[in-house]
mmCIF file of C-alpha atoms in Angstrom:
data_model
loop_
_atom_site.group_PDB
_atom_site.id
_atom_site.type_symbol
_atom_site.label_atom_id
_atom_site.label_comp_id
_atom_site.label_asym_id
_atom_site.label_seq_id
_atom_site.Cartn_x
_atom_site.Cartn_y
_atom_site.Cartn_z
ATOM 1 C CA MET A 237 0.478 -14.048 -21.882
ATOM 2 C CA ALA A 238 0.926 -17.396 -20.132
ATOM 3 C CA VAL A 239 2.463 -17.636 -16.680
ATOM 4 C CA ARG A 240 5.753 -19.547 -16.743
ATOM 5 C CA ILE A 241 6.021 -22.454 -14.306
ATOM 6 C CA GLN A 242 9.334 -24.135 -13.535
ATOM 7 C CA GLN A 243 9.960 -26.875 -10.997
ATOM 8 C CA LEU A 244 12.390 -25.573 -8.397
ATOM 9 C CA GLY A 245 12.450 -28.514 -5.995
ATOM 10 C CA ASP A 246 11.675 -32.175 -5.501
ATOM 11 C CA TYR A 247 7.998 -31.513 -4.788
ATOM 12 C CA GLY A 248 4.924 -31.239 -6.968
ATOM 13 C CA THR A 249 1.327 -30.091 -6.853
ATOM 14 C CA SER A 250 0.503 -32.488 -3.991
ATOM 15 C CA GLU A 251 2.686 -30.325 -1.715
ATOM 16 C CA PRO A 252 0.136 -28.142 0.166
ATOM 17 C CA ILE A 253 2.493 -25.160 0.345
ATOM 18 C CA LEU A 254 2.898 -25.074 -3.436
ATOM 19 C CA ALA A 255 -0.791 -25.759 -4.049
ATOM 20 C CA ARG A 256 -2.062 -23.076 -1.678
ATOM 21 C CA LEU A 257 0.485 -20.298 -2.233
ATOM 22 C CA ALA A 258 1.075 -20.567 -5.973
ATOM 23 C CA ILE A 259 -1.289 -22.796 -7.938
ATOM 24 C CA GLN A 260 -4.541 -21.650 -6.342
ATOM 25 C CA PHE A 261 -3.603 -17.974 -6.723
ATOM 26 C CA ASP A 262 -2.803 -18.429 -10.397
ATOM 27 C CA LYS A 263 -6.537 -19.069 -10.764
ATOM 28 C CA LEU A 264 -7.828 -16.640 -8.144
ATOM 29 C CA MET A 265 -5.914 -13.690 -9.584
ATOM 30 C CA GLU A 266 -7.747 -14.057 -12.900
ATOM 31 C CA PHE A 267 -10.923 -12.834 -11.184
ATOM 32 C CA HIS A 268 -9.448 -9.720 -9.595
ATOM 33 C CA ASN A 269 -8.906 -6.361 -11.210
ATOM 34 C CA ILE A 270 -5.123 -6.404 -11.493
ATOM 35 C CA SER A 271 -2.906 -6.222 -14.560
ATOM 36 C CA GLU A 272 -1.275 -9.182 -16.256
ATOM 37 C CA ALA A 273 2.118 -7.852 -15.183
ATOM 38 C CA GLN A 274 1.001 -7.705 -11.544
ATOM 39 C CA ARG A 275 -0.362 -11.218 -11.778
ATOM 40 C CA GLN A 276 2.854 -12.598 -13.218
ATOM 41 C CA ASN A 277 5.026 -10.761 -10.709
ATOM 42 C CA ILE A 278 2.985 -12.003 -7.753
ATOM 43 C CA PHE A 279 3.080 -15.560 -9.050
ATOM 44 C CA GLN A 280 6.842 -15.294 -9.488
ATOM 45 C CA VAL A 281 7.331 -14.083 -5.915
ATOM 46 C CA MET A 282 5.122 -16.781 -4.426
ATOM 47 C CA HIS A 283 6.243 -19.689 -6.621
ATOM 48 C CA SER A 284 9.965 -18.946 -6.825
ATOM 49 C CA GLU A 285 10.724 -17.161 -3.540
ATOM 50 C CA VAL A 286 8.190 -17.773 -0.776
ATOM 51 C CA VAL A 287 7.188 -21.378 -1.548
ATOM 52 C CA PRO A 288 10.713 -22.907 -1.753
ATOM 53 C CA LYS A 289 11.679 -21.364 1.587
ATOM 54 C CA LEU A 290 8.551 -22.575 3.354
ATOM 55 C CA VAL A 291 9.028 -26.054 1.888
ATOM 56 C CA VAL A 292 12.544 -26.088 3.384
ATOM 57 C CA CYS A 293 11.026 -25.196 6.770
ATOM 58 C CA SER A 294 8.425 -27.930 6.406
ATOM 59 C CA ARG A 295 11.012 -30.547 5.452
ATOM 60 C CA ILE A 296 13.239 -29.657 8.420
ATOM 61 C CA LYS A 297 10.232 -29.855 10.743
ATOM 62 C CA GLU A 298 9.249 -33.260 9.350
ATOM 63 C CA GLN A 299 12.794 -34.631 9.583
ATOM 64 C CA LEU A 300 13.336 -33.493 13.162
ATOM 65 C CA THR A 301 9.899 -34.686 14.253
ATOM 66 C CA SER A 302 10.582 -38.107 12.776
ATOM 67 C CA GLU A 303 13.988 -38.375 14.463
ATOM 68 C CA ILE A 304 12.724 -37.224 17.838
ATOM 69 C CA ARG A 305 9.692 -39.522 17.802
ATOM 70 C CA SER A 306 11.899 -42.450 16.750
ATOM 71 C CA HIS A 307 14.225 -41.897 19.705
ATOM 72 C CA GLN A 308 11.279 -41.538 22.063
ATOM 73 C CA LYS A 309 9.722 -44.765 20.788
ATOM 74 C CA GLN A 310 12.971 -46.665 21.314
ATOM 75 C CA ILE A 311 13.242 -45.363 24.883
ATOM 76 C CA ASP A 312 9.613 -46.274 25.583
ATOM 77 C CA GLU A 313 10.152 -49.814 24.266
ATOM 78 C CA LYS A 314 13.700 -50.585 25.464
ATOM 79 C CA GLY A 315 14.527 -47.941 28.042
ATOM 80 C CA LEU A 316 17.859 -46.141 28.391
ATOM 81 C CA GLU A 317 21.185 -47.892 28.008
ATOM 82 C CA PHE A 318 22.903 -47.879 31.408
ATOM 83 C CA GLN A 319 26.610 -48.400 32.025
ATOM 84 C CA ALA A 320 29.037 -48.568 34.988
ATOM 85 C CA GLN A 321 26.578 -50.480 37.123
ATOM 86 C CA GLY A 322 23.855 -47.923 36.610
ATOM 87 C CA ARG A 323 25.992 -44.871 37.345
ATOM 88 C CA ALA A 324 25.929 -43.660 33.722
ATOM 89 C CA TYR A 325 23.497 -43.798 30.843
ATOM 90 C CA THR A 326 23.490 -42.832 27.175
ATOM 91 C CA LEU A 327 21.099 -40.140 25.978
ATOM 92 C CA PRO A 328 19.886 -40.021 22.372
ATOM 93 C CA SER A 329 20.714 -36.979 20.286
ATOM 94 C CA VAL A 330 19.677 -35.301 17.052
ATOM 95 C CA ILE A 331 22.778 -34.742 14.931
ATOM 96 C CA ASN A 332 23.328 -31.137 13.748
ATOM 97 C CA LEU A 333 20.303 -29.930 15.685
ATOM 98 C CA ARG A 334 21.577 -26.353 15.973
ATOM 99 C CA HIS A 335 22.269 -26.188 12.242
ATOM 100 C CA HIS A 336 18.743 -27.418 11.442
ATOM 101 C CA ALA A 337 17.250 -24.858 13.825
ATOM 102 C CA GLU A 338 19.229 -22.006 12.305
ATOM 103 C CA THR A 339 18.388 -23.081 8.749
ATOM 104 C CA PHE A 340 14.702 -23.250 9.635
ATOM 105 C CA LEU A 341 14.694 -19.747 11.084
ATOM 106 C CA TYR A 342 16.716 -18.319 8.183
ATOM 107 C CA ASN A 343 14.214 -19.605 5.621
ATOM 108 C CA ALA A 344 11.198 -18.628 7.711
ATOM 109 C CA LYS A 345 12.394 -15.036 8.086
ATOM 110 C CA SER A 346 13.416 -14.894 4.415
ATOM 111 C CA ALA A 347 9.951 -16.045 3.327
ATOM 112 C CA LEU A 348 8.321 -13.281 5.373
ATOM 113 C CA ARG A 349 10.768 -10.762 3.941
ATOM 114 C CA ASP A 350 10.140 -11.914 0.356
ATOM 115 C CA PHE A 351 6.378 -11.787 0.857
ATOM 116 C CA THR A 352 6.508 -8.021 1.454
ATOM 117 C CA VAL A 353 7.201 -7.618 -2.278
ATOM 118 C CA VAL A 354 3.493 -8.350 -2.801
ATOM 119 C CA PHE A 355 2.676 -4.981 -1.205
ATOM 120 C CA LYS A 356 5.006 -3.244 -3.639
ATOM 121 C CA ILE A 357 3.414 -4.989 -6.626
ATOM 122 C CA LEU A 358 -0.175 -4.265 -5.610
ATOM 123 C CA PHE A 359 0.054 -0.978 -3.702
ATOM 124 C CA SER A 360 3.459 0.493 -4.691
ATOM 125 C CA LYS A 361 4.510 0.231 -1.034
ATOM 126 C CA ASP A 362 8.166 -0.763 -0.669
ATOM 127 C CA PHE A 363 9.246 -2.177 2.682
ATOM 128 C CA LYS A 364 12.917 -2.203 1.596
ATOM 129 C CA ASN A 365 13.369 -5.977 1.784
ATOM 130 C CA GLU A 366 12.714 -6.025 5.536
ATOM 131 C CA ALA A 367 10.515 -8.449 7.472
ATOM 132 C CA ARG A 368 9.186 -5.566 9.606
ATOM 133 C CA TYR A 369 5.540 -6.459 9.960
ATOM 134 C CA ASP A 370 5.098 -3.890 12.678
ATOM 135 C CA LYS A 371 5.644 -1.357 9.882
ATOM 136 C CA VAL A 372 3.314 -3.300 7.568
ATOM 137 C CA HIS A 373 0.647 -3.183 10.269
ATOM 138 C CA LYS A 374 0.986 0.592 10.759
ATOM 139 C CA TRP A 375 0.856 1.153 7.002
ATOM 140 C CA ALA A 376 -2.251 -1.046 6.641
ATOM 141 C CA GLU A 377 -4.064 0.832 9.413
ATOM 142 C CA VAL A 378 -3.375 4.164 7.701
ATOM 143 C CA LYS A 379 -4.277 2.923 4.219
ATOM 144 C CA PHE A 380 -7.248 0.665 4.979
ATOM 145 C CA GLY A 381 -8.283 1.648 8.490
ATOM 146 C CA SER A 382 -7.826 -0.038 11.856
ATOM 147 C CA ASN A 383 -11.128 -1.924 11.493
ATOM 148 C CA ASP A 384 -10.145 -3.437 8.145
ATOM 149 C CA VAL A 385 -9.973 -7.241 8.150
ATOM 150 C CA PHE A 386 -6.377 -7.238 6.876
ATOM 151 C CA SER A 387 -5.292 -4.696 9.492
ATOM 152 C CA LYS A 388 -6.890 -6.755 12.249
ATOM 153 C CA MET A 389 -5.276 -9.958 10.984
ATOM 154 C CA LEU A 390 -1.849 -8.307 11.023
ATOM 155 C CA ALA A 391 -2.420 -7.189 14.616
ATOM 156 C CA ASP A 392 -3.382 -10.731 15.636
ATOM 157 C CA ASP A 393 -0.358 -12.310 13.923
ATOM 158 C CA LEU A 394 2.267 -9.800 15.036
ATOM 159 C CA PRO A 395 3.206 -11.596 18.306
ATOM 160 C CA TRP A 396 4.330 -14.865 16.686
ATOM 161 C CA ILE A 397 5.939 -13.029 13.755
ATOM 162 C CA LYS A 398 7.952 -10.823 16.118
ATOM 163 C CA ARG A 399 9.040 -13.859 18.114
ATOM 164 C CA LEU A 400 10.182 -15.730 14.998
ATOM 165 C CA ILE A 401 12.114 -12.705 13.710
ATOM 166 C CA ALA A 402 13.714 -12.144 17.126
ATOM 167 C CA MET A 403 14.873 -15.774 17.222
ATOM 168 C CA ARG A 404 16.515 -15.419 13.828
ATOM 169 C CA ASN A 405 18.021 -12.035 14.714
ATOM 170 C CA ALA A 406 19.563 -13.577 17.821
ATOM 171 C CA ILE A 407 21.515 -15.868 15.493
ATOM 172 C CA GLU A 408 22.533 -13.089 13.091
ATOM 173 C CA HIS A 409 23.550 -10.763 15.931
ATOM 174 C CA PRO A 410 24.676 -12.882 18.924
ATOM 175 C CA GLU A 411 24.080 -11.143 22.251
ATOM 176 C CA GLY A 412 22.605 -8.191 20.375
ATOM 177 C CA PHE A 413 19.220 -6.530 20.859
ATOM 178 C CA SER A 414 17.296 -9.819 20.532
ATOM 179 C CA GLY A 415 19.514 -11.660 22.985
ATOM 180 C CA ILE A 416 20.540 -15.321 22.821
ATOM 181 C CA LEU A 417 18.781 -18.246 21.171
ATOM 182 C CA HIS A 418 19.230 -21.443 23.163
ATOM 183 C CA VAL A 419 18.871 -24.808 21.401
ATOM 184 C CA GLU A 420 19.050 -27.867 23.651
ATOM 185 C CA ASN A 421 19.260 -31.465 22.442
ATOM 186 C CA PHE A 422 17.815 -34.355 24.436
ATOM 187 C CA THR A 423 18.371 -33.757 28.148
ATOM 188 C CA SER A 424 17.327 -35.632 31.269
ATOM 189 C CA GLU A 425 16.134 -35.143 34.816
ATOM 190 C CA GLU A 426 16.479 -37.630 37.652
ATOM 191 C CA LYS A 427 13.883 -38.033 40.378
ATOM 192 C CA ASP A 428 13.721 -40.842 42.928
ATOM 193 C CA ARG A 429 16.170 -42.937 40.885
ATOM 194 C CA THR A 430 13.989 -42.518 37.788
ATOM 195 C CA VAL A 431 15.420 -40.847 34.691
ATOM 196 C CA PHE A 432 13.051 -38.668 32.663
ATOM 197 C CA VAL A 433 14.198 -37.906 29.125
ATOM 198 C CA ILE A 434 13.256 -34.467 27.769
ATOM 199 C CA GLU A 435 12.957 -33.910 24.043
ATOM 200 C CA PRO A 436 14.882 -31.090 22.260
ATOM 201 C CA VAL A 437 13.740 -27.570 23.095
ATOM 202 C CA TRP A 438 14.590 -24.025 22.108
ATOM 203 C CA TYR A 439 13.973 -20.684 23.746
ATOM 204 C CA LEU A 440 15.022 -17.062 23.554
ATOM 205 C CA ASN A 441 16.927 -15.627 26.525
ATOM 206 C CA SER A 442 15.160 -16.695 29.732
ATOM 207 C CA GLU A 443 11.780 -17.379 28.150
ATOM 208 C CA LYS A 444 9.910 -20.642 28.632
ATOM 209 C CA LYS A 445 11.502 -23.697 27.010
ATOM 210 C CA ILE A 446 9.371 -24.934 24.106
ATOM 211 C CA PRO A 447 9.589 -28.376 22.419
ATOM 212 C CA LEU A 448 11.398 -27.572 19.175
ATOM 213 C CA ALA A 449 9.581 -29.933 16.782
ATOM 214 C CA HIS A 450 6.138 -28.842 17.983
ATOM 215 C CA ASP A 451 7.058 -25.167 17.744
ATOM 216 C CA MET A 452 8.367 -25.613 14.210
ATOM 217 C CA ASP A 453 5.079 -27.273 13.258
ATOM 218 C CA VAL A 454 3.134 -24.298 14.613
ATOM 219 C CA PHE A 455 5.409 -21.864 12.772
ATOM 220 C CA VAL A 456 4.998 -23.688 9.437
ATOM 221 C CA LYS A 457 1.210 -23.726 9.754
ATOM 222 C CA ASN A 458 1.167 -20.057 10.771
ATOM 223 C CA LEU A 459 3.447 -19.011 7.908
ATOM 224 C CA LEU A 460 1.387 -20.871 5.314
ATOM 225 C CA THR A 461 -1.929 -19.523 6.564
ATOM 226 C CA PHE A 462 -0.615 -15.983 7.053
ATOM 227 C CA CYS A 463 0.839 -15.664 3.539
ATOM 228 C CA GLU A 464 -2.229 -17.275 1.998
ATOM 229 C CA GLU A 465 -4.820 -15.163 3.783
ATOM 230 C CA SER A 466 -2.775 -11.951 3.494
ATOM 231 C CA LEU A 467 -2.552 -12.280 -0.272
ATOM 232 C CA LEU A 468 -6.234 -13.136 -0.529
ATOM 233 C CA LEU A 469 -7.253 -10.106 1.545
ATOM 234 C CA CYS A 470 -4.987 -7.851 -0.515
ATOM 235 C CA LEU A 471 -6.503 -9.135 -3.757
ATOM 236 C CA GLU A 472 -9.962 -8.378 -2.400
ATOM 237 C CA LYS A 473 -8.992 -4.693 -2.593
ATOM 238 C CA PHE A 474 -9.220 -5.155 -6.376
ATOM 239 C CA PRO A 475 -12.717 -6.628 -6.890
ATOM 240 C CA SER A 476 -13.726 -8.118 -10.212
ATOM 241 C CA LYS A 477 -16.568 -6.807 -12.347
ATOM 242 C CA PHE A 478 -17.828 -10.381 -12.461
ATOM 243 C CA PRO A 479 -20.311 -11.663 -9.833
ATOM 244 C CA VAL A 480 -17.857 -13.964 -8.112
ATOM 245 C CA GLY A 481 -16.695 -14.731 -4.613
ATOM 246 C CA VAL A 482 -14.056 -16.847 -2.946
ATOM 247 C CA THR A 483 -15.172 -19.924 -1.032
ATOM 248 C CA GLU A 484 -13.185 -22.302 1.161
ATOM 249 C CA ILE A 485 -13.031 -25.983 0.298
ATOM 250 C CA PRO A 486 -13.507 -28.156 3.411
ATOM 251 C CA GLU A 487 -10.234 -29.878 4.255
ATOM 252 C CA ALA A 488 -11.738 -33.348 3.868
ATOM 253 C CA GLU A 489 -12.880 -32.485 0.327
ATOM 254 C CA ARG A 490 -9.595 -31.115 -1.007
ATOM 255 C CA ASP A 491 -7.938 -32.967 -3.863
ATOM 256 C CA PRO A 492 -4.816 -34.700 -2.463
ATOM 257 C CA LYS A 493 -3.177 -34.302 -5.875
ATOM 258 C CA CYS A 494 -3.464 -30.518 -5.541
ATOM 259 C CA PRO A 495 -4.930 -29.543 -2.140
ATOM 260 C CA ILE A 496 -5.913 -25.936 -2.813
ATOM 261 C CA ARG A 497 -7.963 -24.321 -0.040
ATOM 262 C CA PHE A 498 -9.875 -21.564 -1.849
ATOM 263 C CA GLN A 499 -11.768 -21.474 -5.124
ATOM 264 C CA ILE A 500 -13.821 -19.020 -7.149
ATOM 265 C CA SER A 501 -17.592 -19.358 -6.991
ATOM 266 C CA PHE A 502 -20.113 -17.450 -9.067
ATOM 267 C CA THR A 503 -22.605 -15.462 -6.973
ATOM 268 C CA GLY A 504 -24.990 -14.156 -9.633
ATOM 269 C CA GLN A 505 -25.564 -13.626 -13.335
ATOM 270 C CA LEU A 506 -22.683 -12.831 -15.653
ATOM 271 C CA PRO A 507 -22.716 -9.301 -17.153
ATOM 272 C CA ARG A 508 -23.937 -9.085 -20.737
#
């Protein structure tokens, strides 16, 4: 039975998130010992749930980065606009910054939540539609062992996942267990009659202020890599009878029309 593909957004196979989380796995899953129903269900989750949400995150990150860098360039070239004989100046701003930040975090958390369905499809483990990767980590250690590559990867990724989830929870439950998410637009500091413009930042409670656009970029890269490598490691629990392995395509050699990262390579003779 053929896998159904339907365009759900204004992006195609050149979008790395679509290429690496859906298209490449449509091929990789053929060489793992899972049923056709499992293959179709996984593809549906990745293509129709996880990918669209991560693309939204990527687009927000790109838009905000472009706006922020544009404002910074203008300040570098022309300086600030002063008024009232130098007693006042106009700061740039990113319109609807808080809304963009909240939308980013909503989609990021939702993508992580939707990805847990993969564990139900492959291992019959239901995480009840929760993005609780602390629970996923404990389950993986019991099922596969604490020295398993997937278990170790979950342990390594838990800190940034917990931080992302806490930031989103702070929006859903203001002043609740996670605390308060602060989002600051362009601000300034004055020192010795010099004005220093500070780009937009966000931070949870009293934690260190982090440049928002840069942090979003890190989150997008982490989310893409985490979902990709998690699914690959889970599929490796169902090895094929064929002498094949998965190899990584060097980034410089990936097809820009469909920049998949992993491909199947034959490692020996085919069974007769």
